[in-house]
CSV table of C-alpha atoms (C1' of nucleotides) in Angstrom, one decimal:
chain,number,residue,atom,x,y,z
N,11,UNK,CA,124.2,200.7,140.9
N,12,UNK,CA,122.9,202.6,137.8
N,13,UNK,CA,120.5,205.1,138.1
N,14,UNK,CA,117.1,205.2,136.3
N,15,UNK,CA,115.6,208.2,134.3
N,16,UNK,CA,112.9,208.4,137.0
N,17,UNK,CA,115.5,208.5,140.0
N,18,UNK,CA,117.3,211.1,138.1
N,19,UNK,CA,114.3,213.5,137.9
N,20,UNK,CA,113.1,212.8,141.1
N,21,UNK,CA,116.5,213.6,142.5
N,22,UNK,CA,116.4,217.1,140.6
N,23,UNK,CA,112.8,218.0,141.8
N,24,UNK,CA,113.9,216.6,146.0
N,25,UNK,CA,117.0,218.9,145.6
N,26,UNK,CA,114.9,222.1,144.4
N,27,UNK,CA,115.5,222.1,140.8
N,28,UNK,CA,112.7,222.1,138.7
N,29,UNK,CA,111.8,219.5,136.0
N,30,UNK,CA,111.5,221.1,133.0
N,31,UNK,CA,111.2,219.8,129.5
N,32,UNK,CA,114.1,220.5,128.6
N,33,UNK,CA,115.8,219.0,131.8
N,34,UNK,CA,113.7,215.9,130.7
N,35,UNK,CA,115.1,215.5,127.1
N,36,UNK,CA,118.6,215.9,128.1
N,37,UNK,CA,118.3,213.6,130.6
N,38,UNK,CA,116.7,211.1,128.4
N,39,UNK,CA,119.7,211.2,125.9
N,40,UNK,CA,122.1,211.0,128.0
N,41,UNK,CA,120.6,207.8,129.7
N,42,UNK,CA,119.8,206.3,126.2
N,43,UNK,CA,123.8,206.9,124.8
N,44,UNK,CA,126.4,204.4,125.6
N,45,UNK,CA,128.7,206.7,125.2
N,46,UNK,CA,130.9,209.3,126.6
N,47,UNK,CA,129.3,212.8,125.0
N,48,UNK,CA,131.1,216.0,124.9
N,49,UNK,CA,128.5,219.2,125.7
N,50,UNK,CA,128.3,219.7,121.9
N,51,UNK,CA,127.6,216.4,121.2
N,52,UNK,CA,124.9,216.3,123.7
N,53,UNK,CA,123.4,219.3,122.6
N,54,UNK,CA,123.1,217.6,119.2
N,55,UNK,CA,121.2,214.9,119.5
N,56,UNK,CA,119.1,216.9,121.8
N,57,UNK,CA,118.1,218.9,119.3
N,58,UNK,CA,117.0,215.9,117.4
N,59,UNK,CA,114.3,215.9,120.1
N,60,UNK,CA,113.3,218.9,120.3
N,61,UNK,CA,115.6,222.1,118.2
N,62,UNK,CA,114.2,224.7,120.3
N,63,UNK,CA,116.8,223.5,123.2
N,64,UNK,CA,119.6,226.0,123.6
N,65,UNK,CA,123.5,225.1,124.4
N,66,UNK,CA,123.1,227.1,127.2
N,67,UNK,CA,120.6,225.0,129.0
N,68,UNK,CA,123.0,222.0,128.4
N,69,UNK,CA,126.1,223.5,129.7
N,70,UNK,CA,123.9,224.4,133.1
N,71,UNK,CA,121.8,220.8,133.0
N,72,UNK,CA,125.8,219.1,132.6
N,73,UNK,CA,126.3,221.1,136.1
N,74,UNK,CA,123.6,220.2,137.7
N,75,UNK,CA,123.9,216.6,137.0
N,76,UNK,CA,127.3,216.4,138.0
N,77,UNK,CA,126.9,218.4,141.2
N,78,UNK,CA,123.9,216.0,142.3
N,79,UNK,CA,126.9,212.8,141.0
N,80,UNK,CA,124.6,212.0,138.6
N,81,UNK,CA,127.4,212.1,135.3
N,82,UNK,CA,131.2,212.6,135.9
N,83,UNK,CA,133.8,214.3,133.7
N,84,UNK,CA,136.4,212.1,132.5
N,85,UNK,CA,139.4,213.3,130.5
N,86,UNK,CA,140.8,211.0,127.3
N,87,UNK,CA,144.6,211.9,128.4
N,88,UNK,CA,147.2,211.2,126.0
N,89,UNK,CA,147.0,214.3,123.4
N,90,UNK,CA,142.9,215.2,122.9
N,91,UNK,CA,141.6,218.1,125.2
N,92,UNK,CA,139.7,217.5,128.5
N,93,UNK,CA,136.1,215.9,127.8
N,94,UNK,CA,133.1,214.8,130.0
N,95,UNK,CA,129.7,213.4,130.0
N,96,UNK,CA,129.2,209.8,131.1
N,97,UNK,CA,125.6,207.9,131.2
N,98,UNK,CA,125.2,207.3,135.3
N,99,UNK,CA,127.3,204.8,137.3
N,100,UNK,CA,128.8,204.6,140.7
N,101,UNK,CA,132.8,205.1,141.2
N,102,UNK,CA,134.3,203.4,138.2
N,103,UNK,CA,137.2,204.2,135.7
N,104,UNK,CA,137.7,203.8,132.2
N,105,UNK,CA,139.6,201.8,129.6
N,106,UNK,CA,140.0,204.1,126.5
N,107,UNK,CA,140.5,203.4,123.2
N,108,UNK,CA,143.1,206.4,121.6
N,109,UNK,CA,142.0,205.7,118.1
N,110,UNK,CA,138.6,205.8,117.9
N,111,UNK,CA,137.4,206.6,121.6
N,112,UNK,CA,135.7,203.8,122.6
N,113,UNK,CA,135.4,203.8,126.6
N,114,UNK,CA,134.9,200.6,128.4
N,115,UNK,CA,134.1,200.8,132.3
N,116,UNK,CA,135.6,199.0,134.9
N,117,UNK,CA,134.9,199.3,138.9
N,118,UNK,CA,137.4,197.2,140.9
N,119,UNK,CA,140.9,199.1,140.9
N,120,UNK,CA,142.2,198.2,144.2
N,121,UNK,CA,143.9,201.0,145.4
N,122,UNK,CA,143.5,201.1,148.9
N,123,UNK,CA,146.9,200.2,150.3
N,124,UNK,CA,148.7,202.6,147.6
N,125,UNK,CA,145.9,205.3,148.8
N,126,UNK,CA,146.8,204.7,152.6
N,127,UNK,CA,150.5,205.2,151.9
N,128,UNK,CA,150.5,208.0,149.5
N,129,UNK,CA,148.2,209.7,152.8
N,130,UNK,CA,150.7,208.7,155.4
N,131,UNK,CA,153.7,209.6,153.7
N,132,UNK,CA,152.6,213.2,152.5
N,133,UNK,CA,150.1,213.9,155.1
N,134,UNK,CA,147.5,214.2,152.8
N,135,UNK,CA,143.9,213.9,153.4
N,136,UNK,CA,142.8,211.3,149.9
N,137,UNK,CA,139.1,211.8,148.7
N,138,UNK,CA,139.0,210.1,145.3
N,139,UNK,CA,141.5,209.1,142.6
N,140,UNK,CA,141.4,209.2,138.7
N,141,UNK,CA,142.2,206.1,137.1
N,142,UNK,CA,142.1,205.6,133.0
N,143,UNK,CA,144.0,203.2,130.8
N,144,UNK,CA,144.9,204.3,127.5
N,145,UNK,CA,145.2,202.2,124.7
N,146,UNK,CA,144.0,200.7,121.1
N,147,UNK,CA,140.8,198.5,120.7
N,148,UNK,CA,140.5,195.2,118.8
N,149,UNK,CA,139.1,197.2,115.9
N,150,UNK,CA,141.2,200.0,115.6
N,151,UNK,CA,144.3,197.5,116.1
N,152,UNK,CA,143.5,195.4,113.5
N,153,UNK,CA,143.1,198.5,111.4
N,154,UNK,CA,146.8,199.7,112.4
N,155,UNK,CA,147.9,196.4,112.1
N,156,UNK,CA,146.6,196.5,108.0
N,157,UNK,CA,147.5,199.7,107.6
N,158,UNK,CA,151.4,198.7,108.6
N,159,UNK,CA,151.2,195.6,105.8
N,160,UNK,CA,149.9,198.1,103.4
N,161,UNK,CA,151.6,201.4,103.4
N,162,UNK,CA,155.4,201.1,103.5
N,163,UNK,CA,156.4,202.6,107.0
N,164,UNK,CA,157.2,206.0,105.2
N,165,UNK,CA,158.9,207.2,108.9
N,166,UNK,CA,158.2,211.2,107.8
N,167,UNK,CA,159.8,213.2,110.7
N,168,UNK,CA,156.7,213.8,112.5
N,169,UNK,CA,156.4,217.6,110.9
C,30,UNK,CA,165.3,210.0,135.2
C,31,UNK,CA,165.1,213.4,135.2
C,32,UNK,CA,166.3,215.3,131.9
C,33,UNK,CA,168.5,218.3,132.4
C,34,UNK,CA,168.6,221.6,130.0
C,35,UNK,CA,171.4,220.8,128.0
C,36,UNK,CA,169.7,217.1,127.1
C,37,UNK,CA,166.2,218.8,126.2
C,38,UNK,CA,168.1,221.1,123.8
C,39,UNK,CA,170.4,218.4,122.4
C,40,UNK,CA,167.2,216.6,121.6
C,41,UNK,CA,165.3,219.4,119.6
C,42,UNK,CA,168.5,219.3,117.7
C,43,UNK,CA,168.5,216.1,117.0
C,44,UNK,CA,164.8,215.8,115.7
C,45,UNK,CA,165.1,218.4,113.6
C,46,UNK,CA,164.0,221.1,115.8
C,47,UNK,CA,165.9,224.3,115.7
C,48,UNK,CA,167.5,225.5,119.0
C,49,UNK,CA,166.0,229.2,119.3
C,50,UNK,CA,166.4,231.6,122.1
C,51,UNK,CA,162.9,231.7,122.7
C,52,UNK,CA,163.0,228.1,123.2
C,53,UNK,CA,166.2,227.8,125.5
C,54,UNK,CA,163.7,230.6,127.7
C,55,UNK,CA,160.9,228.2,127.4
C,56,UNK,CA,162.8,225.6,128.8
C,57,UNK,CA,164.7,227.2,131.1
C,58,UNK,CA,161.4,228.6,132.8
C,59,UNK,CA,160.0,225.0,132.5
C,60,UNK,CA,163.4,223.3,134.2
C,61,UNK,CA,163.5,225.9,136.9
C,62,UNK,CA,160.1,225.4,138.1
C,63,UNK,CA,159.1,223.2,140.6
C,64,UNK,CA,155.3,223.1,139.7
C,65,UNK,CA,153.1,222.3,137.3
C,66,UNK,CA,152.0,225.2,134.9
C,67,UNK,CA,149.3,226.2,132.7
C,68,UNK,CA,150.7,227.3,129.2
C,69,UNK,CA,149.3,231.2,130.6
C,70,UNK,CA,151.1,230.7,133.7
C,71,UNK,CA,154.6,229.3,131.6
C,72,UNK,CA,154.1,232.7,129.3
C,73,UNK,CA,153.9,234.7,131.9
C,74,UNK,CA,157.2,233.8,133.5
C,75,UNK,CA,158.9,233.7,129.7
C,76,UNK,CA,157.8,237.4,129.9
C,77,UNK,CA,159.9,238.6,132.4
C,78,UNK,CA,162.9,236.9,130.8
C,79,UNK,CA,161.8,237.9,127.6
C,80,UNK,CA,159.2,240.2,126.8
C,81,UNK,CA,159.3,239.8,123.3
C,82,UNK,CA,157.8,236.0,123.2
C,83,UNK,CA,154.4,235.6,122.2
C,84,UNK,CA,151.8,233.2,123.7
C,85,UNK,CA,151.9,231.3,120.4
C,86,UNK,CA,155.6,230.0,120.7
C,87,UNK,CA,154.6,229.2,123.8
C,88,UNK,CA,152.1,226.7,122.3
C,89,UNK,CA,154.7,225.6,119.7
C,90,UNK,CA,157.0,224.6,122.1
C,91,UNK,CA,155.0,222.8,124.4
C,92,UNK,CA,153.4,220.7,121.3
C,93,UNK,CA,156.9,219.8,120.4
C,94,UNK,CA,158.5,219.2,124.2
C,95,UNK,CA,154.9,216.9,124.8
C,96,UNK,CA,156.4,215.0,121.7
C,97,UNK,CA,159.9,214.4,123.2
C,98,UNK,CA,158.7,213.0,126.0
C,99,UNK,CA,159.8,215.7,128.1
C,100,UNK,CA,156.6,217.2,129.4
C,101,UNK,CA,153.2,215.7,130.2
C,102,UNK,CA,149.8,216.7,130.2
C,103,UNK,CA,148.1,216.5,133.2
C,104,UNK,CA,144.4,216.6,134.5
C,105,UNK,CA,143.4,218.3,137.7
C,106,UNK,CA,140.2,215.9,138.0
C,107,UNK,CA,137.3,217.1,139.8
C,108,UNK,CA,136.2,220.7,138.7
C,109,UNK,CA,138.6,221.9,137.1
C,110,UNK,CA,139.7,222.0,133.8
C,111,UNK,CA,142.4,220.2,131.8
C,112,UNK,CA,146.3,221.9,133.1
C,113,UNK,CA,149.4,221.0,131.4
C,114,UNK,CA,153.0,221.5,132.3
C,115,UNK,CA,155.8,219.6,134.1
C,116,UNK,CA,158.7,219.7,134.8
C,117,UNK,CA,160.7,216.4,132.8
C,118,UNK,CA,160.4,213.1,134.8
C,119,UNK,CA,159.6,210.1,133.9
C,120,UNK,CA,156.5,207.9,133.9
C,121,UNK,CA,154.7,208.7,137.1
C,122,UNK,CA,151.5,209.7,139.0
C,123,UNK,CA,149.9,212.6,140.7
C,124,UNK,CA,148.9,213.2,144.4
C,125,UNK,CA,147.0,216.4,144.0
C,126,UNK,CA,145.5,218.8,146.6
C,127,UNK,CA,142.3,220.3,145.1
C,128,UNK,CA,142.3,223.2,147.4
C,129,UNK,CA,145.5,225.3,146.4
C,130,UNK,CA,146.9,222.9,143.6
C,131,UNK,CA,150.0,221.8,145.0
C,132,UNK,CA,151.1,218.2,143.2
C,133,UNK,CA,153.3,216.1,144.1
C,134,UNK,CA,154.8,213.2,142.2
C,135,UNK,CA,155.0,209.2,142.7
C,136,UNK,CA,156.6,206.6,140.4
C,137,UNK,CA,155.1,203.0,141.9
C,138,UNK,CA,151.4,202.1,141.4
C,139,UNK,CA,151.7,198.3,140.7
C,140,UNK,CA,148.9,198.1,138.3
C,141,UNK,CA,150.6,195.4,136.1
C,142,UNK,CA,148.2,192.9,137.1
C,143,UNK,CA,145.1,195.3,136.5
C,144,UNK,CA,146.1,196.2,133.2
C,145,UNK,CA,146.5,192.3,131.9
C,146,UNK,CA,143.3,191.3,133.2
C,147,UNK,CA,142.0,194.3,131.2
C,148,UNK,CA,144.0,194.1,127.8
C,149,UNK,CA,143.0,190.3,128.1
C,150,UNK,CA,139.0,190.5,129.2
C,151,UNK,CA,138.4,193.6,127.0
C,152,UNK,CA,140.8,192.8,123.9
C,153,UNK,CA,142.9,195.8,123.9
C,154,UNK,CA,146.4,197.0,123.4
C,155,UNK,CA,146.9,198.9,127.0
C,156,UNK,CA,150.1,201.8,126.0
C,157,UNK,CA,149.6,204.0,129.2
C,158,UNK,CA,147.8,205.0,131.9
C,159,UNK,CA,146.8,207.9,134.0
C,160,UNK,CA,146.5,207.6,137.8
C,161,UNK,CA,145.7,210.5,140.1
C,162,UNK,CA,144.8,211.1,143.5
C,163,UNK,CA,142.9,214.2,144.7
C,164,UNK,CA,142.5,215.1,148.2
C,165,UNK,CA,143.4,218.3,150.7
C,166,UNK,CA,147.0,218.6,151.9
C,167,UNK,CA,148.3,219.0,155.0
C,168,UNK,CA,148.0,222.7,154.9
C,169,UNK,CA,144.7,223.1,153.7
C,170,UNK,CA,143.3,220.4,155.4
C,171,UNK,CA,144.6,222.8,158.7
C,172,UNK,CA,142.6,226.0,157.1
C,173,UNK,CA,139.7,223.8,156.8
C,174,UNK,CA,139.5,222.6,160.8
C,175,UNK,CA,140.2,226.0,161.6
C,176,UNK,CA,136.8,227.1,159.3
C,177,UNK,CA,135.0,224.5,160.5
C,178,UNK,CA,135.4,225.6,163.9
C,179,UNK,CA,135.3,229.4,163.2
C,180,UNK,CA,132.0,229.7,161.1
C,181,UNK,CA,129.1,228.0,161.7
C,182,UNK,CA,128.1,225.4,159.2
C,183,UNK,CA,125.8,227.2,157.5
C,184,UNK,CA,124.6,224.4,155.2
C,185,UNK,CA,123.5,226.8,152.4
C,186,UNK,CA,121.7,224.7,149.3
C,187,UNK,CA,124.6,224.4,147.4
C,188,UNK,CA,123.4,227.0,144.9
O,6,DT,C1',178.9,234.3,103.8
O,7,DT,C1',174.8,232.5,101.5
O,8,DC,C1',170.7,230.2,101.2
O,9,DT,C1',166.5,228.0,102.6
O,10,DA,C1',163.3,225.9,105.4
O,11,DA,C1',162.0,226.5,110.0
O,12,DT,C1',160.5,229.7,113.3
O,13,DT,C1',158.6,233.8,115.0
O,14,DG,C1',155.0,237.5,116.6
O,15,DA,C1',150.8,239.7,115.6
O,16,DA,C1',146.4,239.5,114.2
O,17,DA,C1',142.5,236.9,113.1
O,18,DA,C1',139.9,232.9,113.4
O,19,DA,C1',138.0,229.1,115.7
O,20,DC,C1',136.2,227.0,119.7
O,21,DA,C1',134.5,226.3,124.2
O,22,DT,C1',132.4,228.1,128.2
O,23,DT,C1',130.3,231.7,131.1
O,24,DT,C1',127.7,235.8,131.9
O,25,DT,C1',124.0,239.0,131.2
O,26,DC,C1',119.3,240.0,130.7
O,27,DA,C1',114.6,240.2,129.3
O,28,DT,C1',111.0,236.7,128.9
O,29,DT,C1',108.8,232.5,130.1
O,30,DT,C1',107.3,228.9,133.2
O,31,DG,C1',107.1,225.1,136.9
O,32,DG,C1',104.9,224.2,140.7
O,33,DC,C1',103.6,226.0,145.3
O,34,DT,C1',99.7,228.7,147.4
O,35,DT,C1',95.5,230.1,147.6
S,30,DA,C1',91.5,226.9,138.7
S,31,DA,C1',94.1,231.1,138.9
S,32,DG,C1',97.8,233.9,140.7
S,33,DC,C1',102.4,234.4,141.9
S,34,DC,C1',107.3,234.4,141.9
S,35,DA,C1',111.8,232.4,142.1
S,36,DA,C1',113.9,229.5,138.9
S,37,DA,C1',114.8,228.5,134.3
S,38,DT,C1',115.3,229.6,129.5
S,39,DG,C1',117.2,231.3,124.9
S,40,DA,C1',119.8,234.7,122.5
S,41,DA,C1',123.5,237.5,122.4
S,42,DA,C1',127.5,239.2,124.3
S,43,DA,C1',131.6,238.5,126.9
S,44,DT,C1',135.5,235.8,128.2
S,45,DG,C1',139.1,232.5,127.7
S,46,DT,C1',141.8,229.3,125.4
S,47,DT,C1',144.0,227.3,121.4
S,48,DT,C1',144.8,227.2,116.4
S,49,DT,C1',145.6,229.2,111.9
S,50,DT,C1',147.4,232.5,108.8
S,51,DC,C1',150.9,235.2,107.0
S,52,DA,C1',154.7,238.2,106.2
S,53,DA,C1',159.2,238.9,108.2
S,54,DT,C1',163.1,237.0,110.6
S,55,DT,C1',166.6,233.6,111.7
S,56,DA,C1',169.2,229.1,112.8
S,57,DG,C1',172.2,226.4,111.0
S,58,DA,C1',173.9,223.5,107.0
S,59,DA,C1',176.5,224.2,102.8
DNA sequence: TTCTAATTGAAAAACATTTTCATTTGGCTT
DNA sequence: AAGCCAAATGAAAATGTTTTTCAATTAGAA
């Protein structure tokens, strides 16, 4: 189930928050990007829409948002820092392009029995898990996959 | 697997990496814990071995040991924010209790059949992936019940 | 022992995020 | 429609983390 910007505001106003413009405009970008946004990244192209919008008010809307389970943080493992902001979804996890970023959603993981065994054995009490393939798009393979034909593999020690 | 001291240094040596004292202390601290550590927390404890290493070999060291192979960057999902640090091991996954941080390790998650039907549907060269499970260990999940019964639930708006 | 590139620590810089605070404002109440 | 006030805002400062810079030191090959 994806979430509408009208849900989203409505949701904001039931929970005691109050809709302000610039609640509204961050809202709106984030439901019109098909992409993962960092803060900053956010806060840029909500300036587009209105510059008087300060990173402040995005950092606090991002917390909102993702206390009401309205966005999700998602981290790009591998070597680039933790990031977050994700257009609405329900539970899902995400197939991540290391090259160029691209994040492709999937919902079905089928975890269950691993989930109940991990519990049993450790005593643990499970509430969610985290799960994110890492690899190369088409794109960014056929790029690698070029530049390998081109360059000579120059293997520099990596320093 | 699980990589012993004498490997880790025997490696550095090997990629070209010279075998300092402030990096047998790194390691040493890294090999003797049993946890996962922030790079603060990993400086901290080279401090009382050594007092003259600074927070930026620190850094160094991990970059290059992430390179090896020997450590791995890890993600405590939910709230927090992105941790690093662990001790060698091989590929595996995280079971992690999101009240006091405790992790424990698991090598089998049988996601073979996943990750085809993703490379194949969504064109992409799968390397890795990240798999973690949060949830409240035994312990905590004990404080918890007890709190529960203790306090009221005072259902405060959660802000 | 000598030599040199790699390494180091300290300080500064670069970022990311949070806090503080005076001012403004959404939206309930009248 | 007007008043009110807690919530929200922007700017600046504070905090924290990671990276860069640089002069001095050092590991390890010759």
């Amino acid at each position: 189930m994806v979430y509408n910007e009208k849900q989203m505001l409505n949701a904001l106003h039931k929970h005691g928050y109050k809709v302000t413009p610039q609640r509204r405009v961050i809202i709106g970008v984030i439901m019109n990007s098909h992409e993962h946004l960092t803060p900053a990244a956010l806060h840029e192209r909500v300036l587009r829409l209105d510059p008087s919008v300060g990173l402040v008010t995005v950092y606090r809307t991002i917390e909102i948002l993702t206390e009401l389970g309205f966005i999700c943080e998602m981290h790009a493992g591998g070597g680039s820092r933790s990031y977050l902001m994700r257009r609405p979804s329900e539970h899902h996890h995400h197939l991540i392009c290391s090259d160029c970023g691209k994040v492709i959603d999937f919902t079905d993981c089928d975890l269950d029995k691993l989930e109940h065994r991990l519990a049993q054995e450790n005593k643990f009490k499970i509430d969610s898990h985290l799960l994110e393939f890492l690899g190369q798009c088409r794109e960014c393979n056929k790029k690698t996959l070029i530049n390998v034909v081109t360059n000579q593999d120059k293997s520099v020690p990596s320093r």
